[in-house]
XYZ file of C-alpha atoms in Angstrom:
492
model
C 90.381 91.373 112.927
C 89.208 88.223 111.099
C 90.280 87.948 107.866
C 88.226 87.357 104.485
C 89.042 89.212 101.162
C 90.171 86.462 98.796
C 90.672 83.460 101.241
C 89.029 80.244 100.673
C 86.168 79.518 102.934
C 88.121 77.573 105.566
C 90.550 80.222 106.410
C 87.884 83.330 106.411
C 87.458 82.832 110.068
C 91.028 83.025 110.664
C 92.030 85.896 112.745
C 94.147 88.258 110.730
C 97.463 90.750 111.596
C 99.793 92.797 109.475
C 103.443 92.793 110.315
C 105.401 96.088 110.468
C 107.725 96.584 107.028
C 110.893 94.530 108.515
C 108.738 91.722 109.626
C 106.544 92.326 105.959
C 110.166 91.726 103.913
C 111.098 88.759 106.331
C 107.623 87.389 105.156
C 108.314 87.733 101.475
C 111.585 86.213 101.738
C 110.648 83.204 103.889
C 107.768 83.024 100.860
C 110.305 82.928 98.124
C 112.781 80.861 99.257
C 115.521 83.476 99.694
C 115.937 82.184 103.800
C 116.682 78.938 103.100
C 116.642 76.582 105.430
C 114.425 79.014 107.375
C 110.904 77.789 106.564
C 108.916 80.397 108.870
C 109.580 82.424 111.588
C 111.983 81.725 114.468
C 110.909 80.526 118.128
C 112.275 81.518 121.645
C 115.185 79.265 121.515
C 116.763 79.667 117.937
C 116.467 83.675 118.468
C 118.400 83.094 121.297
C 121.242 80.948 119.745
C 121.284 83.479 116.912
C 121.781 86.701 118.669
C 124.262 85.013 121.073
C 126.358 82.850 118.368
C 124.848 83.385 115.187
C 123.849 80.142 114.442
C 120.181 78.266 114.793
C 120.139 76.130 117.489
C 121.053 72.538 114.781
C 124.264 74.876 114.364
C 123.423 75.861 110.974
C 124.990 79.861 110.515
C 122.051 82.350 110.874
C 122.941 86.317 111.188
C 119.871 88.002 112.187
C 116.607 86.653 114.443
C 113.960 86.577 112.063
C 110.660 87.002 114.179
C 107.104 88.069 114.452
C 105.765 90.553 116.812
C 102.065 90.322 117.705
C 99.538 91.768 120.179
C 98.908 89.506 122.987
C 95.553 88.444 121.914
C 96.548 86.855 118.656
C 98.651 84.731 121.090
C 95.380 82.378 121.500
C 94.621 81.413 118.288
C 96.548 78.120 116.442
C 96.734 79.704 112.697
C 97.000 83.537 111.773
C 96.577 85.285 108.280
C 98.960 87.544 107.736
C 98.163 90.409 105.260
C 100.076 93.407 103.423
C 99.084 96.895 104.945
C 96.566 97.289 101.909
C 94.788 94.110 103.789
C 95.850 91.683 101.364
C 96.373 88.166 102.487
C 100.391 86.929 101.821
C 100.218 83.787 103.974
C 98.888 81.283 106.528
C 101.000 81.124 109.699
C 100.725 78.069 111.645
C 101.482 78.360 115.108
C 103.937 75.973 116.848
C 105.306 78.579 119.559
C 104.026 81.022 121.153
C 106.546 82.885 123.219
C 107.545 86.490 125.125
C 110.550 88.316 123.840
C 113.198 88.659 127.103
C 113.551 92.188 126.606
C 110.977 94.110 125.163
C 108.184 91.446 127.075
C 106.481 91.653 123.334
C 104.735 88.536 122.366
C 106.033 86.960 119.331
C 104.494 83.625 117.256
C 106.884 81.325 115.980
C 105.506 78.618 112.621
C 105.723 77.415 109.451
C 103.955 79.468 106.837
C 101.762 78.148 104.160
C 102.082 80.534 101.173
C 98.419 82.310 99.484
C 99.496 84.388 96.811
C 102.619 86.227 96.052
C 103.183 90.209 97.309
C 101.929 92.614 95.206
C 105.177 94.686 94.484
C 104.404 97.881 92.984
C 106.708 99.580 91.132
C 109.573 97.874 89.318
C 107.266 94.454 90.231
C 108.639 93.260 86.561
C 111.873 93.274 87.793
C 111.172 91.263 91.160
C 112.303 87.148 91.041
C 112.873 84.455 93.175
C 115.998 82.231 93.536
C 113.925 79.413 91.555
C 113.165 81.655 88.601
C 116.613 82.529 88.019
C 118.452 80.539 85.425
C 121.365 78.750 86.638
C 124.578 79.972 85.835
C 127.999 77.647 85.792
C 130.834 80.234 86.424
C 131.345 82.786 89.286
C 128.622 85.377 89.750
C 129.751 88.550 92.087
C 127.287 90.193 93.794
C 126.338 94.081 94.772
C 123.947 94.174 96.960
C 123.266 97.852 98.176
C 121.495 101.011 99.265
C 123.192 103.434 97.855
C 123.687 103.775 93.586
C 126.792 102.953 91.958
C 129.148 105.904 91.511
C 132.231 105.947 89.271
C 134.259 104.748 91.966
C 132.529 101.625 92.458
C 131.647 101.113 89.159
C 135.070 100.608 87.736
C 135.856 98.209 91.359
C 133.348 95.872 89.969
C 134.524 96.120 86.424
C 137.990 95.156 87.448
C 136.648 92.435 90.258
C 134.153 90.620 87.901
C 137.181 90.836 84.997
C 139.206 89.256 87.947
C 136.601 86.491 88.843
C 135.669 86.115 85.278
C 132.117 86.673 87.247
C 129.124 87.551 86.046
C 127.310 90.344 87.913
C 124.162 90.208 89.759
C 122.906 94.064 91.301
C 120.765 93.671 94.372
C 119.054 96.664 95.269
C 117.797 96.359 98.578
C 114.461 98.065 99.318
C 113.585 99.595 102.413
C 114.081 102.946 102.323
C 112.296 106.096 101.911
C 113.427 106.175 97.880
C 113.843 102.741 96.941
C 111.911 104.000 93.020
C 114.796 106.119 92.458
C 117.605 103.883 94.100
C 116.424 101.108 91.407
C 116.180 104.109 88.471
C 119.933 105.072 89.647
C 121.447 101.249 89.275
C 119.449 100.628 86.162
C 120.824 103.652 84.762
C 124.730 102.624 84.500
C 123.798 98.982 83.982
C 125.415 99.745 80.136
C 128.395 100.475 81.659
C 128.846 96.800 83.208
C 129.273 93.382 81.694
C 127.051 92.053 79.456
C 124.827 90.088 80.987
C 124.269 91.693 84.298
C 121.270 91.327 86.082
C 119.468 93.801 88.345
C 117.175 92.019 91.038
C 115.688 94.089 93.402
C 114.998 92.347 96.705
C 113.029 93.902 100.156
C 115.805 93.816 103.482
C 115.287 96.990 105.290
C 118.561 98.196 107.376
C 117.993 96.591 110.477
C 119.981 98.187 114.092
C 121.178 97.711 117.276
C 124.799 96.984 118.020
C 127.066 94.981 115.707
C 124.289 96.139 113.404
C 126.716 96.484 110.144
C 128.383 93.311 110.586
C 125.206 91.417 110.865
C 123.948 92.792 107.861
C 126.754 91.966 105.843
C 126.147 88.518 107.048
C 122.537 88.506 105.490
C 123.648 90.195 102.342
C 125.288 87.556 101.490
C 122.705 84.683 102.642
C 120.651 87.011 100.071
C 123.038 87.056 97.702
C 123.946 83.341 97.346
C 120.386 82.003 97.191
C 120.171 84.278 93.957
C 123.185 82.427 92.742
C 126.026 84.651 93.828
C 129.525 82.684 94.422
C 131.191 85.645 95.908
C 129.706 89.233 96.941
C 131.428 92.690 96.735
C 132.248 94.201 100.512
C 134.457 97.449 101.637
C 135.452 95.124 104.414
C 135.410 91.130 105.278
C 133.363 89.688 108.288
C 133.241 85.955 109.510
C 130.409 83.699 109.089
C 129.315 85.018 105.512
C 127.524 82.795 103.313
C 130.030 83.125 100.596
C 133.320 84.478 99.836
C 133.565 88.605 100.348
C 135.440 90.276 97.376
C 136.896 93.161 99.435
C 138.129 95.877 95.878
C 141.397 97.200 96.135
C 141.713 100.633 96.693
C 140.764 102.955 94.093
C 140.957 107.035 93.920
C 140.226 110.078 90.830
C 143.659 110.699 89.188
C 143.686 114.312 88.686
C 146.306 114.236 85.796
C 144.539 112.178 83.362
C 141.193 112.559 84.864
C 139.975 108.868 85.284
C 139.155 106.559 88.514
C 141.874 103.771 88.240
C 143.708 101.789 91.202
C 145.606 104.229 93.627
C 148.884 102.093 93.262
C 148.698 103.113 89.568
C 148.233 107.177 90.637
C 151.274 109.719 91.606
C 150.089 110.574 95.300
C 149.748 114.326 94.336
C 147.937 113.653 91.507
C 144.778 111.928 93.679
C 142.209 114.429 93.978
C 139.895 114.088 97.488
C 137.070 111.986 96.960
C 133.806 113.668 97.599
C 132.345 112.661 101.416
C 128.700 111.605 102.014
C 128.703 114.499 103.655
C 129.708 116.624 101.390
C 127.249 115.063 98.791
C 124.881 115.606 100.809
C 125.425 119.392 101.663
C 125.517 119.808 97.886
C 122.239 118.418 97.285
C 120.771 120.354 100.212
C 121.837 123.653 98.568
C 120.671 122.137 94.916
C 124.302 122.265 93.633
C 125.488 119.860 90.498
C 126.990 117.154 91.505
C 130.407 117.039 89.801
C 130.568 114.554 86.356
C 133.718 113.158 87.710
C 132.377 111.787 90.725
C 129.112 110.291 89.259
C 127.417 109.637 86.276
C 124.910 112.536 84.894
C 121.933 109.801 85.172
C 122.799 109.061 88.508
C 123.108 112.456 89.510
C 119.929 113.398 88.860
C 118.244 110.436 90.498
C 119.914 111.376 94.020
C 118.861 114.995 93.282
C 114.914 113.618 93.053
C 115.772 111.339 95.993
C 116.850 114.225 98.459
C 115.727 118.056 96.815
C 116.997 121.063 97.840
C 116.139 121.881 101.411
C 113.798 124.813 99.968
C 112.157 122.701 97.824
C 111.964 119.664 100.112
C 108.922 118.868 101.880
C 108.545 119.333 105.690
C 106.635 118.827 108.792
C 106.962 121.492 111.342
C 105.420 119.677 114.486
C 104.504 121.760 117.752
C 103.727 120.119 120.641
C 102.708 121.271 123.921
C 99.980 121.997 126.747
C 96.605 122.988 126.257
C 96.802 126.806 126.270
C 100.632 126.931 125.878
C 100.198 129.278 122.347
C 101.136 126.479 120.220
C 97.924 126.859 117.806
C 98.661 130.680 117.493
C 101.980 130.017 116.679
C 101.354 127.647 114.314
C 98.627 129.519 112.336
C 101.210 132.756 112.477
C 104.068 130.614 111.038
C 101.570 129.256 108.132
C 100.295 132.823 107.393
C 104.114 133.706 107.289
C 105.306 131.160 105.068
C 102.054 131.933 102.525
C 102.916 136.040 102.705
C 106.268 135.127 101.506
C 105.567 132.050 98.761
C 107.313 129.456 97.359
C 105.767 126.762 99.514
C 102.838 125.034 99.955
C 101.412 124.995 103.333
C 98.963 123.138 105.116
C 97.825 123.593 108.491
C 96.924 120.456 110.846
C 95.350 122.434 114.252
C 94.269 119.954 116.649
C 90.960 121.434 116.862
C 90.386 122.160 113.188
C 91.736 118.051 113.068
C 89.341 116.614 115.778
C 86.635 118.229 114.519
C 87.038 116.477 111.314
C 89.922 113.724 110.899
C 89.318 112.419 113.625
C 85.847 112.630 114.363
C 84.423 110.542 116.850
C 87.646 109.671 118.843
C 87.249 109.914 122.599
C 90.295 111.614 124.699
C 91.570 108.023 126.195
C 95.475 107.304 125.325
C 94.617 104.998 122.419
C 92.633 107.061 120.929
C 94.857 110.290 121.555
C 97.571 108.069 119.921
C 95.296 107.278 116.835
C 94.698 110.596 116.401
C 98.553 112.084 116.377
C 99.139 108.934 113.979
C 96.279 110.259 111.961
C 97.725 113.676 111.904
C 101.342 112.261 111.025
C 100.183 110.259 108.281
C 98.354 113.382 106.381
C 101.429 115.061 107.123
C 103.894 112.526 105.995
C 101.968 112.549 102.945
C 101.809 116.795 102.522
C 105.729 115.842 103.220
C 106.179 113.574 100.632
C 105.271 115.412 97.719
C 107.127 118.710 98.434
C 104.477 120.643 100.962
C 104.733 121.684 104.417
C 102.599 120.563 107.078
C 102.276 122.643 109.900
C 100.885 120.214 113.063
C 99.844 122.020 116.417
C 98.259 118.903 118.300
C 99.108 118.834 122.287
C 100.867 115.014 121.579
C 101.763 114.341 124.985
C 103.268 111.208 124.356
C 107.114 110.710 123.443
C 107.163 107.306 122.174
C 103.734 108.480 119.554
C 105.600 111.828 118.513
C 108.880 109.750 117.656
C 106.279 107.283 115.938
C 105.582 110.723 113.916
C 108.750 111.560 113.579
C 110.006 107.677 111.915
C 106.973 108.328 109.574
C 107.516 112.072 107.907
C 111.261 111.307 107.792
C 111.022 108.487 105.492
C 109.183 110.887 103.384
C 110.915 114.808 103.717
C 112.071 116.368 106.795
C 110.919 116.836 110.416
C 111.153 119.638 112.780
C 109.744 119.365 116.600
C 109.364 122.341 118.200
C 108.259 122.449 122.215
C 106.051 125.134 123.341
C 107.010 125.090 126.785
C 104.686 127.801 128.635
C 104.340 126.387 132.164
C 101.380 125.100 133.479
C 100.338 128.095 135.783
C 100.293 130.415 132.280
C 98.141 127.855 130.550
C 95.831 127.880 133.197
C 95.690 131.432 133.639
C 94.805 131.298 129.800
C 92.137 129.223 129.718
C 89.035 130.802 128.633
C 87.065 127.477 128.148
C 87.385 126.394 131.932
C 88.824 123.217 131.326
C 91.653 123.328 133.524
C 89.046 124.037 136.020
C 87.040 121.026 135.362
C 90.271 118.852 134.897
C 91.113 120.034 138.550
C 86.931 119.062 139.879
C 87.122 115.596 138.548
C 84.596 116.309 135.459
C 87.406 115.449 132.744
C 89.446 112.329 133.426
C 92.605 112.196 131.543
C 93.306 115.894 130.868
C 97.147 116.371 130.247
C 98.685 118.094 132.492
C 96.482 117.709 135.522
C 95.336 113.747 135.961
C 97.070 112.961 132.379
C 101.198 113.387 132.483
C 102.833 115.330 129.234
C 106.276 114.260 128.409
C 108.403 116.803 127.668
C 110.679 116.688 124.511
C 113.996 116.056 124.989
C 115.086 116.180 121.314
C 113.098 118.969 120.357
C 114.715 121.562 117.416
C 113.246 124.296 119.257
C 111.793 125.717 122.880
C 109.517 128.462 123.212
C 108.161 129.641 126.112
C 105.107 132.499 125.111
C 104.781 133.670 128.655
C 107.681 135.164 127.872
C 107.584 136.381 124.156
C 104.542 137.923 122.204
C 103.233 135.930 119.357
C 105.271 137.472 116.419
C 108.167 137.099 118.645
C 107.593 133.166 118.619
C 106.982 133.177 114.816
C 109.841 134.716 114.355
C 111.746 132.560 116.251
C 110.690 129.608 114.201
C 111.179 131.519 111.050
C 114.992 131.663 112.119
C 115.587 128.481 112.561
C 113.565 127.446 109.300
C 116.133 129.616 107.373
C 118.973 128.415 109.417
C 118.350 125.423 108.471
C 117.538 126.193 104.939
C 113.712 125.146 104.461
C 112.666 128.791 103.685
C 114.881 131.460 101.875
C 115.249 134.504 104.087
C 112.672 137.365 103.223
């Protein structure tokens, strides 16, 4: 893709790429000066001396490689545009190393970027600032920089640790998440109950994994955190090699006599009540219980509430996948008829027919354009998921790593249920009324699943049906059990 909206005339012949979200937040904070000293992204050799040492290969401390992945024919070109998803150019990447990640044998560019215009933040942008924007402050600042809101609990921690410090406090939210609107909405929310003068900054660093995976992001929380000024930053636990000081809070607990969150050395042990579990939050706010005033604040409350509904109320993407002729389609239209008999939900059928026909007219039935067309069908349906439907997907998806690709999508949005219609080949052949099994099998259809194409079976499907071996209704009503199981749909 060559790039053009907005660029001056010299760079419209440029060849253009967008970089998935973690390499998109790396971008704007290599932009805004939050990376210091890192000036663009890293090459073979400093990746290498930071995910074996943690440190760049001059031996300044680094915690996390900070790299772009890109298809092997940018690879060629000496100067890339790299754009936001809405094609918006960010920045001018020029190429000094072009080199082959060891394990994954993905091509990655390594350069210096030259900055076009700033991201275009969307909500909360007003809020948004770099390092160089923020006034200068003598004293101690302490730091927060999270995912989760602020409860009581660790509300009154940093009370007592900034009173400690005689810190100011900075609140990083750090975006990345599925429901970063209402993670900002929770922190702004119980910003009158700490100092005066506290500033809320949000900032993009999406979790990132693999193993040691909470220690190294400690590490860049506080890299973060002390290029917006922070002199120390509020942990659960210390790790080596931070930027600055970690403030680890001393154990605090909900005094049950006088009905306050103060210090545990200053509470009788049978007077501290059990703190409420993530799990346990969360099976509260799957059943659409109140959370309890003592544990958070009422504001807060209700942001986590429009963060994570009800199960009932919370979208979903039922996603069958199987052969061609397996049942999967009658299944699927049976479970949608189902679920509109009994209300309450909004459904939306995505048949892979019905889709084809129109979505994603035009495609051919090679691999890449198979995969485009289950991405199609899992964006619609991450969208259906997002604002409270359910989208019912019958597509044959042969492919694991595209269905997980599905999967990563609607669960960032609602929740995600695979079920495999496993009817064996034989069956769907017998089935076939349109002869294409037949024509598969003569060499007129190349790449037919099953027969010259492979299908990859599940293996973390919610749910196995075989309809050789069960009538339609039977099926239906096998996926209506495990939908009210699991709490999506209120028994009849």
């Amino acid at each position: 893709m060559t790039a053009d909206a907005g660029l001056p005339d010299t760079l419209r012949e440029l060849p253009a790429w967008t970089p998935d979200a973690i390499e998109l937040a790396d971008l704007e904070l290599l932009l805004a000066g939050v990376y210091r000293p890192l000036a663009g992204f890293l090459g073979s050799f400093d990746t290498a001396m930071v995910i074996a040492g943690g440190r760049l290969a001059d031996g300044t401390p680094w915690p996390v490689p900070v790299t772009l992945a890109v298809p092997k024919e940018l690879t060629a070109h000496e100067r890339v545009v790299l754009q936001d998803p809405e094609g918006l150019p960010l920045a001018v990447l020029d190429v000094a190393e072009v080199w082959q990640d060891p394990t994954s044998q993905g091509w990655r560019l390594a350069g210096t970027l030259e900055p076009l215009r700033a991201p275009a933040h969307g909500p909360f942008h007003r809020l948004r600032r770099r390092p160089d924007e923020i006034e200068p402050y003598e004293g101690n600042v302490l730091a927060v920089a999270t995912r989760e809101p602020l409860h009581r609990k660790q509300l009154g921690q940093l009370r007592q640790l900034a009173e400690r410090l005689d810190a100011r406090v900075l609140v990083l939210p750090l975006l990345g998440g599925g429901h970063d609107e209402a993670l900002v909405r929770a922190l702004l929310a119980v910003r009158k109950e700490l100092p005066e003068g506290t500033q809320v900054i949000p900032v993009p660093l999406p979790l990132r994994g693999g193993e040691g995976a909470a220690e190294r992001d400690l590490r860049l929380r506080s890299h973060v955190a002390a290029a917006y000024g922070a002199t120390h930053l509020l942990a659960e636990e210390d790790v080596e090699g931070t930027a600055i000081p970690v403030a680890v809070p001393e154990p605090w607990a909900y005094d049950a006599d006088v009905e306050v969150w103060r210090p545990v050395a200053r509470i009788e042990p049978d007077h501290v009540q059990a703190e409420l579990t993530p799990e346990r939050l969360g099976e509260l706010l799957d059943r659409g219980e109140p959370i309890p005033d003592w544990f958070t604040p009422p504001a807060v409350a209700a942001e986590l509430a429009v963060a994570r509904p009800p199960k009932h109320e919370r979208g979903l993407t039922v996603f069958f996948t199987g052969l061609s002729g397996s049942g999967k389609s009658t299944v699927a239209r049976g479970l949608s008829d189902a679920l509109i008999e009994r209300g309450g939900r909004t459904v939306s059928l995505l048949d892979g027919d019905v889709v084809r026909r129109l979505l994603s007219a035009g495609l051919t039935f090679s691999r890449a354009d198979r995969d485009l067309n289950i991405r199609r069908i899992g964006f619609v349906a991450t969208e259906i998921t997002r604002h409270g439907g359910v989208a019912i997907c019958a597509p044959i998806a042969p492919y694991a790593a595209t269905r997980a690709e599905v999967r990563r999508m609607v669960s960032a949005a609602g929740d995600f249920v695979l079920v495999h219609v496993a009817t064996p080949l034989e069956e769907c052949e017998r089935r076939d009324s349109k002869g294409l099994y037949a024509k598969a099998r003569a060499g007129l259809i190349p790449e037919f699943t099953g027969i010259s194409d492979p299908y990859e079976e599940p293996d973390d499907a919610d749910l196995v049906l075989d309809t050789s071996r069960m009538t339609p209704d039977e099926a239906v009503a096998r996926v209506l059990g495990l939908l009210e199981s699991g709490g999506w749909v209120r028994p009849a």
